[in-house]
Coordinates of C-alpha atoms in Angstrom, one line a residue:
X1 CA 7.1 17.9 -23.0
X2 CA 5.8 15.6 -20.6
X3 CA 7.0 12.0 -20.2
X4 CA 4.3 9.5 -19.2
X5 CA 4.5 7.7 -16.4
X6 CA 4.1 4.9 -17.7
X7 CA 7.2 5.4 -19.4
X8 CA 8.5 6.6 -16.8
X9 CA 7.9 3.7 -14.2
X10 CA 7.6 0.8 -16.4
X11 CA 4.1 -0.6 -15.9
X12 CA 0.3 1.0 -16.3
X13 CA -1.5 3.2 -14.0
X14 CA -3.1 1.8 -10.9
X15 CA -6.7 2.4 -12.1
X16 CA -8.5 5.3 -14.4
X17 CA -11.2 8.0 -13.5
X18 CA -13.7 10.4 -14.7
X19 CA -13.3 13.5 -12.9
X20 CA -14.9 17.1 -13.1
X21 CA -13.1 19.9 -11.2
X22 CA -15.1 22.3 -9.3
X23 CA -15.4 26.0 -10.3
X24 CA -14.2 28.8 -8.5
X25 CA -17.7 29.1 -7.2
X26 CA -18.0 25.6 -5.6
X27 CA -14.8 25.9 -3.7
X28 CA -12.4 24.8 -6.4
X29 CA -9.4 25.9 -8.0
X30 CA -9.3 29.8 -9.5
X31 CA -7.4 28.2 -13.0
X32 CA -7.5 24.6 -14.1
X33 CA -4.0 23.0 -13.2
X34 CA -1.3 21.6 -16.1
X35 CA -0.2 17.8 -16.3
X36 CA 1.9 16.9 -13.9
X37 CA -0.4 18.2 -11.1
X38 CA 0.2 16.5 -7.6
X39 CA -3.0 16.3 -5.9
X40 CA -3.7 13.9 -3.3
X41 CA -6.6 11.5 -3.5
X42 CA -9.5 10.4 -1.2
X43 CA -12.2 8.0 -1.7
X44 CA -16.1 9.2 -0.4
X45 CA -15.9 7.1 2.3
X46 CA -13.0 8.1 3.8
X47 CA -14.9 11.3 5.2
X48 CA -16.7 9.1 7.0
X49 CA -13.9 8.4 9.3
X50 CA -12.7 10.5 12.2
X51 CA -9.1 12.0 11.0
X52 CA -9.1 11.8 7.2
X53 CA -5.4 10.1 6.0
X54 CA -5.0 11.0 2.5
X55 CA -4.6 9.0 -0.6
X56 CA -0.7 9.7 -2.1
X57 CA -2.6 9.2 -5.5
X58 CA -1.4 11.5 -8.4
X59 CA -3.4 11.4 -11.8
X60 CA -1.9 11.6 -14.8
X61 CA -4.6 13.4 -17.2
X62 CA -6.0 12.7 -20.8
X63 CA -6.9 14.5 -23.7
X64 CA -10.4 13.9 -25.2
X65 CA -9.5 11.2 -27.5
X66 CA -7.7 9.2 -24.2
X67 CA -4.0 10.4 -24.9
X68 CA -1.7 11.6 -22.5
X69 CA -1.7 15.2 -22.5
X70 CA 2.0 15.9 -23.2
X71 CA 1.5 19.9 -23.7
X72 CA 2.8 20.6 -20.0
X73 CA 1.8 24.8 -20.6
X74 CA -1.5 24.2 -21.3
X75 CA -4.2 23.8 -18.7
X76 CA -5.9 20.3 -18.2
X77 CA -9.5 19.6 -19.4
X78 CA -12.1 21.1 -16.8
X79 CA -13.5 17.3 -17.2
X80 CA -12.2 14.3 -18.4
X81 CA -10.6 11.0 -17.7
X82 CA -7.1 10.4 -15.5
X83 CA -5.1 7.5 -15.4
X84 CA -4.2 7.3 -11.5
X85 CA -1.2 6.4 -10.3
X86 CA 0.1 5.3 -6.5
X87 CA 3.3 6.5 -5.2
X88 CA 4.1 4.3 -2.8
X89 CA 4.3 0.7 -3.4
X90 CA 3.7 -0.7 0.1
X91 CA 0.9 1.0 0.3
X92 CA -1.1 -0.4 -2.9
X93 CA -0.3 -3.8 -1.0
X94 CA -1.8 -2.9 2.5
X95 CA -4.6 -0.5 2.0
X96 CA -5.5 0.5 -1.9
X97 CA -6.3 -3.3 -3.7
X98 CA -8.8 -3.7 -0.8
X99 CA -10.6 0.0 -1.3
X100 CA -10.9 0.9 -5.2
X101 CA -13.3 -0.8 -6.9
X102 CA -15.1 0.7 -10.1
X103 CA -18.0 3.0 -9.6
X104 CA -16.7 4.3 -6.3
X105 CA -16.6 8.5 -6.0
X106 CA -13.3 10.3 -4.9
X107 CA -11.8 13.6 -5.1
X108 CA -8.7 15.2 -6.0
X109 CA -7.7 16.9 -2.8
X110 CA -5.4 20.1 -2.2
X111 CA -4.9 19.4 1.2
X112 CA -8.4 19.1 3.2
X113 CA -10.0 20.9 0.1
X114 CA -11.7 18.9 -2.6
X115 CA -10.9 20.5 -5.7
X116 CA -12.4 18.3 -8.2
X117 CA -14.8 15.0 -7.9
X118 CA -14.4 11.8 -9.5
X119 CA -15.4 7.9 -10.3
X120 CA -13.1 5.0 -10.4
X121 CA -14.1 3.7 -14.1
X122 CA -11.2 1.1 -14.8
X123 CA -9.1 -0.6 -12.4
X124 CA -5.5 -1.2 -14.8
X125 CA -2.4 -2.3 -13.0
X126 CA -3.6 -2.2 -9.4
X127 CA -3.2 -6.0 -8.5
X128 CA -0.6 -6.5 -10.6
X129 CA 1.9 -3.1 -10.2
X130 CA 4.9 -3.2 -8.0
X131 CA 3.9 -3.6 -4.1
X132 CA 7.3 -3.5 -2.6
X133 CA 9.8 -0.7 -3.4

């Protein structure tokens, strides 16, 4: 059974999306992954810069009525909503309060792959969380 993060860590998620993964046919995943999935994380924009650096940015996924899905054998929803979580603390204080804002796209990454798209709907804890371990 899966624990939630929140739980877990002892304050909400940085910020929540809406995400849709990509079929097998659009380069995505072959089976939908289970919670506690560690993707990385980039904003659109960061492919506009030379040498992508990737977001350590894990989500946490929902069920349809907004729960945490705590069922860790059973595939995520193909779409759906995430509560998003940064792993490292310094790093929400130096790069991710100035970059995620609502309505901006992203992508769950598998290393330079996009697996699945995304849009920043709710910003949470992200001003507020931990910024120093």
């Amino acid at each position: 059974m899966w624990i939630s993060n929140e739980v877990k860590r002892g304050f909400p998620p940085d910020f929540k999306v809406k995400y849709r993964f990509f079929t097998k046919e659009e380069g995505g995943r072959k089976i939908l992954p289970r919670q506690g999935y560690r993707s990385d994380f980039a904003l659109e924009r960061d492919f506009l810069e030379t040498g992508i650096e990737l977001r350590v940015i894990h989500p946490e996924f929902e069920d349809e009525n907004g729960e945490i899905i705590i069922n860790e054998g059973c595939s995520v929803l193909e779409s759906g909503t995430a509560r998003m979580w940064i792993m490292f603390p310094k790093a929400r204080e130096e790069r991710h309060i100035h970059d995620i804002k609502v309505g901006l796209k992203g992508y769950f990454m598998e290393g330079p792959n996009r697996v699945a798209e995304a849009e920043i709907i709710e910003i949470i804890g992200l001003f507020t969380n931990p910024r120093t371990k």
